[in-house]
Short mmCIF file of C-alpha atoms and ligand atoms in Angstrom, two decimals:
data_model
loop_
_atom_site.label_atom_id
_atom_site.label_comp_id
_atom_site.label_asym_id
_atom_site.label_seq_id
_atom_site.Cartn_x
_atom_site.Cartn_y
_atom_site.Cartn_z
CA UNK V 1 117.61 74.01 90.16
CA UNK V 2 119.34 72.25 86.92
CA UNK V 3 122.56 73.07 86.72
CA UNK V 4 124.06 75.95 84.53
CA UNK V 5 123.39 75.24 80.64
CA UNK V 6 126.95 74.94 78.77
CA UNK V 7 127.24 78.38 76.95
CA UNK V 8 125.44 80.54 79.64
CA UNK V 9 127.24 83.23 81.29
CA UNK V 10 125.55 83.64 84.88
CA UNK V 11 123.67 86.75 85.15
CA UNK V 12 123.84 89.51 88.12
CA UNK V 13 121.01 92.22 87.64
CA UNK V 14 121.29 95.62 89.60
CA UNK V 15 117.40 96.05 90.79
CA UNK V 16 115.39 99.06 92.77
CA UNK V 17 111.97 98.76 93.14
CA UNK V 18 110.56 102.30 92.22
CA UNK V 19 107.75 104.51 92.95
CA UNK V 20 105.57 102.02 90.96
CA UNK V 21 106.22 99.12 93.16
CA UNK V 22 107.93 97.32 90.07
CA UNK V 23 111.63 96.00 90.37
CA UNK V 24 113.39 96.71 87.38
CA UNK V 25 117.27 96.88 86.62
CA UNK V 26 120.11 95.69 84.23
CA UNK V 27 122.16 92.59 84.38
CA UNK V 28 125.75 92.59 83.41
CA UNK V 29 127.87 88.89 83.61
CA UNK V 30 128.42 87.88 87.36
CA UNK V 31 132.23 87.30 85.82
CA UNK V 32 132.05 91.20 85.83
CA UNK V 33 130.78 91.73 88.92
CA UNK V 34 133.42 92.14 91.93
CA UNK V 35 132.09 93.54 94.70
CA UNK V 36 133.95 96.70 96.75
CA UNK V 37 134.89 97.89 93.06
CA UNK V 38 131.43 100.42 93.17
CA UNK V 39 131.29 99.07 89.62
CA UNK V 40 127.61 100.65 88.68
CA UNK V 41 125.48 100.61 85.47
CA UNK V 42 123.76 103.22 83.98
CA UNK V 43 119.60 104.52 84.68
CA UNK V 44 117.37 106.74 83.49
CA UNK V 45 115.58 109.71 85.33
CA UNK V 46 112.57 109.43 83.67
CA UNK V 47 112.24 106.11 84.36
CA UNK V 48 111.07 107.01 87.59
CA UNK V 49 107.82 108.30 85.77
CA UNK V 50 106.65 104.74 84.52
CA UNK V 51 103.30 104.10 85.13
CA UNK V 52 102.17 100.37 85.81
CA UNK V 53 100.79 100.46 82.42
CA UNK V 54 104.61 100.58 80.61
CA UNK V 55 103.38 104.55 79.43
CA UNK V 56 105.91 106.83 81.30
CA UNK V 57 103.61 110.18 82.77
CA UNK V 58 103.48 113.10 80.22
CA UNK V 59 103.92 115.64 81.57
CA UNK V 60 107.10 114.72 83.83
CA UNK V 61 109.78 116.41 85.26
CA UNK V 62 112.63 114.55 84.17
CA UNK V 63 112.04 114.00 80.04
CA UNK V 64 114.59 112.46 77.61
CA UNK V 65 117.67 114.07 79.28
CA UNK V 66 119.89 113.20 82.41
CA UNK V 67 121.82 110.41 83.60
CA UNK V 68 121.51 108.07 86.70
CA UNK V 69 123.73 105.27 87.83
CA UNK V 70 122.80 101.46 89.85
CA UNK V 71 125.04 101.52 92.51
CA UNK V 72 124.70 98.42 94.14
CA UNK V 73 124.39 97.04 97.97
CA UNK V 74 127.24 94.45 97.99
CA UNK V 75 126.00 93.51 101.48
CA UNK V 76 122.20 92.64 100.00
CA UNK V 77 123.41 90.99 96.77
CA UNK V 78 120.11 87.47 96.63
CA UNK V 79 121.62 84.86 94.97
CA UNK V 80 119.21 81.46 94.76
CA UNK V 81 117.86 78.43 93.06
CA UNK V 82 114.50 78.54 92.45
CA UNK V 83 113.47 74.71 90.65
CA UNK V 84 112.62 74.72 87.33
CA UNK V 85 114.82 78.30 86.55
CA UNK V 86 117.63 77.62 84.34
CA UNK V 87 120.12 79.86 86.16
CA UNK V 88 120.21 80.86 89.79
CA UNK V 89 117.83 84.35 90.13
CA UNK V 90 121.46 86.52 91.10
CA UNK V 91 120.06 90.56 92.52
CA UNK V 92 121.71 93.21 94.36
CA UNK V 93 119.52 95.51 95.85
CA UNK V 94 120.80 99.04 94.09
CA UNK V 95 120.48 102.43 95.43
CA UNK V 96 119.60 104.81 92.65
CA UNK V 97 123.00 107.49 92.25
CA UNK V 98 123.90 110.85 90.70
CA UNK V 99 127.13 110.13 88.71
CA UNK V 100 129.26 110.77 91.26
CA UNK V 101 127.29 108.45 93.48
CA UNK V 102 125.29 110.31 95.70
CA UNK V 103 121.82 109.30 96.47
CA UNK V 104 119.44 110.88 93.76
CA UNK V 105 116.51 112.56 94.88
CA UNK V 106 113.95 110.18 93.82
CA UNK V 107 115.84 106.78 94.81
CA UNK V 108 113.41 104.62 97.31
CA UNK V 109 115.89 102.82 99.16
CA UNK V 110 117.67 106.11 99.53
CA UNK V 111 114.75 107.31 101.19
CA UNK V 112 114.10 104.28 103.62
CA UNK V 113 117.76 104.26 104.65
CA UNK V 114 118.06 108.19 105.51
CA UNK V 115 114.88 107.82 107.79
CA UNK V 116 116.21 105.24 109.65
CA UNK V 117 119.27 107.14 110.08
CA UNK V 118 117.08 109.98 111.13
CA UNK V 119 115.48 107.39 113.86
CA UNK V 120 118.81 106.09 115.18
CA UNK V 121 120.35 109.75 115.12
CA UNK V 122 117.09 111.16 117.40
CA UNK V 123 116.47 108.10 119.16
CA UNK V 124 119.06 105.77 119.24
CA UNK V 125 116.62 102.94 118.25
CA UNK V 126 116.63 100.89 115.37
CA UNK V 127 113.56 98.69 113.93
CA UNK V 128 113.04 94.93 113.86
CA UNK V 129 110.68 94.72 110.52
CA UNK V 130 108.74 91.88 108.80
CA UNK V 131 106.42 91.68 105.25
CA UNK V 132 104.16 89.50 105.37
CA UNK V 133 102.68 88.94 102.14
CA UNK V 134 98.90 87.84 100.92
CA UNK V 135 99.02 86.54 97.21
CA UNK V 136 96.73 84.38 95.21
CA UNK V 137 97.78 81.84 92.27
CA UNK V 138 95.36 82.47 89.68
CA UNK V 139 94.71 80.00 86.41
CA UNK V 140 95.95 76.77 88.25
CA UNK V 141 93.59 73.94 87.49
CA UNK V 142 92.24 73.00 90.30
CA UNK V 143 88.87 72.17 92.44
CA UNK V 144 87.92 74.62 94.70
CA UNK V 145 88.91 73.79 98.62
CA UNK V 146 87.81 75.27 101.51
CA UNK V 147 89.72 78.09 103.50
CA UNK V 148 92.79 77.42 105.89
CA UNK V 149 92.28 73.76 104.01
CA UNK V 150 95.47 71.44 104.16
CA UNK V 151 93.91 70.37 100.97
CA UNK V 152 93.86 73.90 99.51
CA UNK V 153 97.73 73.51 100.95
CA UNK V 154 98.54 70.27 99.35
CA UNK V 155 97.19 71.27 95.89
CA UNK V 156 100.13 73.34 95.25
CA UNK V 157 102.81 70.46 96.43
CA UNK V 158 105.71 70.89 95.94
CA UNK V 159 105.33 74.21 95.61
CA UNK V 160 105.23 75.05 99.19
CA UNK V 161 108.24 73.28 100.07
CA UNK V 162 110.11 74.62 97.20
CA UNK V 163 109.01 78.30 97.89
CA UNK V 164 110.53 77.75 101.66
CA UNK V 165 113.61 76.58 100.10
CA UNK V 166 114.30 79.14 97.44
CA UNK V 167 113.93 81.74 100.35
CA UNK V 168 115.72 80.51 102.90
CA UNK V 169 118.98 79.61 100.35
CA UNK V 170 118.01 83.37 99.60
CA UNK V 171 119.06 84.02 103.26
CA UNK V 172 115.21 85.73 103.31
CA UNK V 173 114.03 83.54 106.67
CA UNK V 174 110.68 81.90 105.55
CA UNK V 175 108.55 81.20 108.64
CA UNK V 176 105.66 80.05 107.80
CA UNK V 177 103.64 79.31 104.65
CA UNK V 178 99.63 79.26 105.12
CA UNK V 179 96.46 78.71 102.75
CA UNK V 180 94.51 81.53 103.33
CA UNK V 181 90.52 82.81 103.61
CA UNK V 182 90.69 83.91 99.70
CA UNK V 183 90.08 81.83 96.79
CA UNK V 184 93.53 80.23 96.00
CA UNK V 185 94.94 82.87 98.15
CA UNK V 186 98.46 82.23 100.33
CA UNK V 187 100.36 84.01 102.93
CA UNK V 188 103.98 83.48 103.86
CA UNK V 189 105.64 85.24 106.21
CA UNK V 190 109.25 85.79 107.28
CA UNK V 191 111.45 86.28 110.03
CA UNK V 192 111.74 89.83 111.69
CA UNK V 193 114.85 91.15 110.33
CA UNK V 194 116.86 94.85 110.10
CA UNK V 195 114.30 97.23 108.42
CA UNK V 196 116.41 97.54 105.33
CA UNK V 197 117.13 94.16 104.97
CA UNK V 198 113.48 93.12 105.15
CA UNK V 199 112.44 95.48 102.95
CA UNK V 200 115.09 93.60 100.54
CA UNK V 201 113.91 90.21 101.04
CA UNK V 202 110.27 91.71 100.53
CA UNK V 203 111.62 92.11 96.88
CA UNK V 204 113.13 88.57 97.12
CA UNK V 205 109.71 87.40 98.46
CA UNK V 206 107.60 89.08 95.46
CA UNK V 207 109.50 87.94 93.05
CA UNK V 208 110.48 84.16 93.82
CA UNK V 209 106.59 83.94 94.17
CA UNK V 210 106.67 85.07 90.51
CA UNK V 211 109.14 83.16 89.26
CA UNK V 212 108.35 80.16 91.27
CA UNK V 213 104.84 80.52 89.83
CA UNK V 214 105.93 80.93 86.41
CA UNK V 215 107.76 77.81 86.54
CA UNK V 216 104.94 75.65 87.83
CA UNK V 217 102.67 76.89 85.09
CA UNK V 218 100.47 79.64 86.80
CA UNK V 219 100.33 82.77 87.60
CA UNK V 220 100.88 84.36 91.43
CA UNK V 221 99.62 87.90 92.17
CA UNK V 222 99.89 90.34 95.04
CA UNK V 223 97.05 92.79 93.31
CA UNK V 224 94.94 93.83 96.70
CA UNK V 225 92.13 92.59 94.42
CA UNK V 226 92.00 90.21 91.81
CA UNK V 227 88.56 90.72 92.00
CA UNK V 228 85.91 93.38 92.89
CA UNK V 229 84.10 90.94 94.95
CA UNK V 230 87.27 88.55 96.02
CA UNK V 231 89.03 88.82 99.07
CA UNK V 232 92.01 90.99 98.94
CA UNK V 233 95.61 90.47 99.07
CA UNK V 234 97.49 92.68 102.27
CA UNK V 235 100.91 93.55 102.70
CA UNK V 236 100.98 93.70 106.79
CA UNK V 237 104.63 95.34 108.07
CA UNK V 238 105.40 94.33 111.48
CA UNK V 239 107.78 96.58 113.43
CA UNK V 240 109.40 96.64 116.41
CA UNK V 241 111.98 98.81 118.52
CA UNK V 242 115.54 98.02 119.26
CA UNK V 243 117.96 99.56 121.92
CA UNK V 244 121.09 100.41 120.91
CA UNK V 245 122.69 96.59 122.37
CA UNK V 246 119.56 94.58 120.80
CA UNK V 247 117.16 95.32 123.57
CA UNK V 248 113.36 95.67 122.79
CA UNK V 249 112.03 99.01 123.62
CA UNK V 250 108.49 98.63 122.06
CA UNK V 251 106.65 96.62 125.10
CA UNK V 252 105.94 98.10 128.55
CA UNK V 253 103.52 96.00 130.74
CA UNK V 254 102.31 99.24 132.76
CA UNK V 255 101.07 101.02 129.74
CA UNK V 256 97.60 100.33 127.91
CA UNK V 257 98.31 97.60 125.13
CA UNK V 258 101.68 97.02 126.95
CA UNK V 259 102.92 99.82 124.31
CA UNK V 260 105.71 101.83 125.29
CA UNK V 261 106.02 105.29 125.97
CA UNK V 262 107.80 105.94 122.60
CA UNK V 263 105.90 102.98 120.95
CA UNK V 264 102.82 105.15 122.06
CA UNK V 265 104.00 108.88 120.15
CA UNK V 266 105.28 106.46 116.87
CA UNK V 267 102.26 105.38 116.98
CA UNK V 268 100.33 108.40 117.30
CA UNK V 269 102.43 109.72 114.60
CA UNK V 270 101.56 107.30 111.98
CA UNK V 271 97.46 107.56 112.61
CA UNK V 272 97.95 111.71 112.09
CA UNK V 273 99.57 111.18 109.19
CA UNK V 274 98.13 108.39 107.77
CA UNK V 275 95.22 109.49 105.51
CA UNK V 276 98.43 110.82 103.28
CA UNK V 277 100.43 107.45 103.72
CA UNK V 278 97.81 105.60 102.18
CA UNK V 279 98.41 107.30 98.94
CA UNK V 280 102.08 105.95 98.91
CA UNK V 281 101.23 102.66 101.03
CA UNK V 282 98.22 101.57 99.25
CA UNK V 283 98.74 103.15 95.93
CA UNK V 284 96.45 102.19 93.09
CA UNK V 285 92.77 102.58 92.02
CA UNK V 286 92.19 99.00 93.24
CA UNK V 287 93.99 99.45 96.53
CA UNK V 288 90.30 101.10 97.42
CA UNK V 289 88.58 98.59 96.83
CA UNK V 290 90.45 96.68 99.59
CA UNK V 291 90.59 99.12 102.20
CA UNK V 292 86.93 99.18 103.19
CA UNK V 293 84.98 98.11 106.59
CA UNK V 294 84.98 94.40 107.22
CA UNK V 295 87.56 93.73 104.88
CA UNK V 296 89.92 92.60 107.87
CA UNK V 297 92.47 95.22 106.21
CA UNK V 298 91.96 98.78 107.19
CA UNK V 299 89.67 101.63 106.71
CA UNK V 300 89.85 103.91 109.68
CA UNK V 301 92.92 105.57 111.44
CA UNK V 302 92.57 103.04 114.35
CA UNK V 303 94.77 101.47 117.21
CA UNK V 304 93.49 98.56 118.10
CA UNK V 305 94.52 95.45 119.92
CA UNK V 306 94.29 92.24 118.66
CA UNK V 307 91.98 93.22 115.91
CA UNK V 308 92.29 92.87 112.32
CA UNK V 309 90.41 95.37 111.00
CA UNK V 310 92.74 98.28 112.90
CA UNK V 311 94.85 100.19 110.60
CA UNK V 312 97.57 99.28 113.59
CA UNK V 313 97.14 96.10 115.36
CA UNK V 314 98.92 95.27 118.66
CA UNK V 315 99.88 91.49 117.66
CA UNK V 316 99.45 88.56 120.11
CA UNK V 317 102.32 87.60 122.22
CA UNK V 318 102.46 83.87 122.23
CA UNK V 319 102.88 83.10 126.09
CA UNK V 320 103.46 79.17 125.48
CA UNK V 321 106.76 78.35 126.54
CA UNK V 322 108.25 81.70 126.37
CA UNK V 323 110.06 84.28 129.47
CA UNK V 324 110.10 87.59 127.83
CA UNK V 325 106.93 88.54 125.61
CA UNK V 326 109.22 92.25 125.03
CA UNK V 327 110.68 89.74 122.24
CA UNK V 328 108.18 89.14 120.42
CA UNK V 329 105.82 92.08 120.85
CA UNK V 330 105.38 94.09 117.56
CA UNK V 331 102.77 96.20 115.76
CA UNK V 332 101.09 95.58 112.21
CA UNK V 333 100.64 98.42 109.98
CA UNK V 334 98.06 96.71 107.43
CA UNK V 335 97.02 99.73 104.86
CA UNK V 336 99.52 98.83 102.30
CA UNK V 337 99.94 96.49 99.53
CA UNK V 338 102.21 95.35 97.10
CA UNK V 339 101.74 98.29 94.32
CA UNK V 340 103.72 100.30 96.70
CA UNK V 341 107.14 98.96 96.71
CA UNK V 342 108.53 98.07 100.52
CA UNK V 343 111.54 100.62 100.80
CA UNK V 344 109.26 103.39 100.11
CA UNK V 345 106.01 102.39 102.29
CA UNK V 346 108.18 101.25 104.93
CA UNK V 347 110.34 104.89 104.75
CA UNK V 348 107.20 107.18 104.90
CA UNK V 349 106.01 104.92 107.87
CA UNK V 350 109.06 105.69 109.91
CA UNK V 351 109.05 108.97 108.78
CA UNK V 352 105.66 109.61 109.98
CA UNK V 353 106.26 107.58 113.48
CA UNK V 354 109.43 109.84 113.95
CA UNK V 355 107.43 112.83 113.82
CA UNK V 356 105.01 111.48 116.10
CA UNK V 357 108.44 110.97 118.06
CA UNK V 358 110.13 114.08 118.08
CA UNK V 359 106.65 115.83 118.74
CA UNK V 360 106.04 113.61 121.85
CA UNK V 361 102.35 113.12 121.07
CA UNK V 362 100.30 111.23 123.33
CA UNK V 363 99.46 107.54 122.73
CA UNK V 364 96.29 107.15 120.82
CA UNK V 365 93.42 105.52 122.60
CA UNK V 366 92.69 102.04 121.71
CA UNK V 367 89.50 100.80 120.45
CA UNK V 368 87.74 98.02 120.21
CA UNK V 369 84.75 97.57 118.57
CA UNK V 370 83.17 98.61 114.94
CA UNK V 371 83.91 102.36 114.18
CA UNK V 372 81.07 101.63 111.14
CA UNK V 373 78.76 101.02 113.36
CA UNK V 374 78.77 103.53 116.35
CA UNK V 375 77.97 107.12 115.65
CA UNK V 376 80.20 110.06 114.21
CA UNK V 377 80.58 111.81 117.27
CA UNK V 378 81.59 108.77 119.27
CA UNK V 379 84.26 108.08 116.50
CA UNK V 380 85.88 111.53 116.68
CA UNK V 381 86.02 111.36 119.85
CA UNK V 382 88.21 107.72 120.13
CA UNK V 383 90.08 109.73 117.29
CA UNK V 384 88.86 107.40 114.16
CA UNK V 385 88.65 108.98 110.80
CA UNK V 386 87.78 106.88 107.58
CA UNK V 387 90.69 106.84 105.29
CA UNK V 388 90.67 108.00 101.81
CA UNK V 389 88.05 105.63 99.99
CA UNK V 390 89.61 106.38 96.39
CA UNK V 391 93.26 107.39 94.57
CA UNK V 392 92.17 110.45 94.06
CA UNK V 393 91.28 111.04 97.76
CA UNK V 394 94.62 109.77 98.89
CA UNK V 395 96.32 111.76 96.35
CA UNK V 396 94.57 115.03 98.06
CA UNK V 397 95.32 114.08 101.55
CA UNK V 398 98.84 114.02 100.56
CA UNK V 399 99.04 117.28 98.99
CA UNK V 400 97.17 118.92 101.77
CA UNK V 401 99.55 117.00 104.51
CA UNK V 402 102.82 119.48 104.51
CA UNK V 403 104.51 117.16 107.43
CA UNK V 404 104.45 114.11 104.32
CA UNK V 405 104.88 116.39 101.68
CA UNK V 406 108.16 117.93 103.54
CA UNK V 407 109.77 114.32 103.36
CA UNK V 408 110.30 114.92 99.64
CA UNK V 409 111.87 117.17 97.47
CA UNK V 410 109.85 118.80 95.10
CA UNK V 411 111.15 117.35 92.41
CA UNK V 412 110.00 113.85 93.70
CA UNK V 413 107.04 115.04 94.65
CA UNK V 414 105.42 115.84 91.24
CA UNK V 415 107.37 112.39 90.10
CA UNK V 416 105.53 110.77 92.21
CA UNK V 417 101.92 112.60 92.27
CA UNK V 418 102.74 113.05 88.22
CA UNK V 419 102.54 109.31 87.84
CA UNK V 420 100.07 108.27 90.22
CA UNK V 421 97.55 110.90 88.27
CA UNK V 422 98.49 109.05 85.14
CA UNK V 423 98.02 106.01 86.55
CA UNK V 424 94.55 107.02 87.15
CA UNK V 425 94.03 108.25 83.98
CA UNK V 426 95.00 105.21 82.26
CA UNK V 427 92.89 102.99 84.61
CA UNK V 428 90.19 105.08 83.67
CA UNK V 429 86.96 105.44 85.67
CA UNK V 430 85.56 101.99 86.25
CA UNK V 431 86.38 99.56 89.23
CA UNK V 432 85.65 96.70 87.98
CA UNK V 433 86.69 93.14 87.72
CA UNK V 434 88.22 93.68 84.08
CA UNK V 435 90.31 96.32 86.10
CA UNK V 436 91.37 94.05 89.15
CA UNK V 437 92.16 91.41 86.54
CA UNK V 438 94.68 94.08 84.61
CA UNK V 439 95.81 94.97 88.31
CA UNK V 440 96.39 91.15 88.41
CA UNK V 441 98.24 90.86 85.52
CA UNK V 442 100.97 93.26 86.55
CA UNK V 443 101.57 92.84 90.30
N1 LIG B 1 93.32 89.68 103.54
C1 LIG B 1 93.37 90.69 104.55
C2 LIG B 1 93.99 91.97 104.00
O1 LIG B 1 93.72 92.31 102.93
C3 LIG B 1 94.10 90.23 105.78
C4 LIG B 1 93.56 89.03 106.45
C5 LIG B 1 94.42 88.64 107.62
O2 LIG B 1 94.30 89.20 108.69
O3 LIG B 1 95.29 87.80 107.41
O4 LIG B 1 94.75 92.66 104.58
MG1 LIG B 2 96.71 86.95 106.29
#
């Protein structure tokens, strides 16, 4: 990064990520900011109602009145060079407030951090979580290379090794940084971190990738299809469970997947519930269009191990020079992508695993296998049920699913369901590439 042009005051922007899956905020001077003061800017109720499209849902609940405050996270403030930006890129995760700071109804991070509350209350456990994020740079001028190429890699030099940096002088952990199957697609992932805190740094993640992007001339996007016949773009959000001093509770050699009793009912949990989490985890027209059979993402409510087309994959335990594979061991929800923002996807997935928790359930079986290919019976019986193939689908489940809907207030609810059917609306009917490609252009 250049160093600060004479006359510019360093900016610090307040930022949530909302129910569209957009970060948004206001920036004040970083002169201004001092952190313990709970110095907080001004938001917007209604705000809340923005559609992708920049068209805020009419009807909503909120209208022209009301008044919100940005309180920020002091202990998640992101402040990083990213080469070729003027100024550093200076964000503190915000919760959304009432004015006398409490958290307000509709604020995401609100939401994440009171389920993991709830978890650590009932359980004592916390989670270990990591994004990991698909994303393709579209417009660059280049030849076509093949898949998992280190020439498809070393097209984008530098911008690999300055994508690593940014992050980790973000503090976000980059691990590693991989061309992927898709055209022009990439993956980086980072380290497992404190579920709040990597739902943060999934926010740095999304948008250094932008801005990095930007900078370099082209354009990155995280759409879950850029195209209606291209492959799509995941977000996969590995979890695991820690005991009260660190320990890992998740893995349990005697049990089937080496999944522990109470990674078993978390489990089980998420699967009842999760024909109504894809309408909040994978939550646009075009998320559909990725979440089909042999898509490698998801498209039944299926435990499976080692397989990439489960909606929850058991992940490999590397053996190779390792003691204790309870480290490492973690599951991959994969439904979700980046028009859901991570505080909320990652809140109604705890939510729903907590339930599964508290109500004891039994460990789902685990298949292996092709549910679209064996018959109906055979699939209710191993407990598979194809997810919602549309929006509008997803948007039913989750009405009829009073377990999800009781996670929200009311008032969020029909924020939330208000926009998403405006969303819809403004999409219009047709799939299609000129779709993805709008889809593209925003996320
Ligand atoms: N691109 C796939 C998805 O949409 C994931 C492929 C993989 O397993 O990395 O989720
Ligand atoms: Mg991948």
């Amino acid at each position: 990064m250049s160093e600060l042009p004479p006359n510019h005051e360093q900016l610090v922007t307040f930022v949530t990520t909302d129910y569209a899956g957009i970060t948004r905020g206001r920036s004040l001077a970083a002169s201004a900011y001092k952190p313990r003061q709970m110095k907080s800017l001004g938001w917007v109720p209604a705000n809340m109602s923005l559609t992708p499209f920049d068209l805020i849902a009419d009807p909503n609940p909120w209208g022209s009145a009301g008044d919100l405050r940005l309180l920020p996270d002091d202990t998640a403030r992101y402040c990083f060079g990213i080469e070729g930006s003027e100024t550093a890129l200076d964000i503190v995760m915000s919760d959304i407030t009432e004015l006398d700071g409490t958290a307000w109804t509709c604020c995401p991070r609100s939401f994440l951090k009171q389920a993991l509350a709830d978890l650590k209350a009932e359980t004592g456990m916390t989670l270990a979580v990591s994004f990991e994020h698909e994303f393709q740079i579209l417009d660059a001028p280049w030849q076509q290379a093949p898949a998992f190429s280190l020439q498809a890699l070393r097209r984008t030099d530098p911008f690999g090794p300055m994508l690593m940096a940014a992050l980790r002088d973000a503090g976000a952990e980059p691990e590693v940084f991989i061309a992927e199957y898709g055209q022009d697609q990439f993956e980086i992932t980072l380290a497992p971190a404190d579920a709040l805190a990597a739902a943060d740094r999934a926010v740095v993640l999304r948008e250094t990738v932008r801005e990095l992007s930007r900078n370099m001339g082209w354009r990155s996007s995280f759409a879950p299809k850029t195209a209606v016949g291209g492959v799509g773009n995941g977000v996969h959000i590995h979890f695991s469970f820690r005991g009260p001093r660190g320990e890992p509770l998740l893995y349990d050699a005697s049990q089937p997947g080496a999944v522990s009793a109470a990674g078993g009912s978390f489990v089980a949990g998420i699967l009842r519930h999760l024909p109504a989490l894809t309408a909040i985890t994978a939550p646009s027209p075009v998320s559909y269009l990725r979440l089909q059979p042999h898509h490698w993402s998801s498209s039944y409510t299926w435990f499976g191990e080692r397989d990439r087309e489960a909606s929850l994959r058991i992940c490999p335990v590397n053996r190779i020079g390792k003691s204790d594979p309870a480290k490492a061991f973690n599951i991959e929800y994969r439904p979700c992508d980046a028009t859901a923002g991570p505080h909320l996807a990652l809140g109604v997935m705890v939510r729903a695993g907590l339930e599964g928790l508290r109500q004891k359930l039994e460990p789902p079986p685990l298949f292996s296998g092709d549910p679209a290919a064996i018959p109906e019976a055979e699939r209710k019986a191993m407990g598979l049920h194809r997810l919602p193939q549309s929006l509008d689908e997803a948007l039913k489940a989750l009405g009829a699913d009073t377990t999800v809907t009781s996670w929200f207030s009311p008032i969020a609810l029909e924020t939330y369901i208000g926009m998403k059917r405006m969303e819809m609306k403004l999409a219009g009917d047709k799939l299609d590439d000129a779709l993805c490609r709008r889809y593209a252009e925003i996320y």
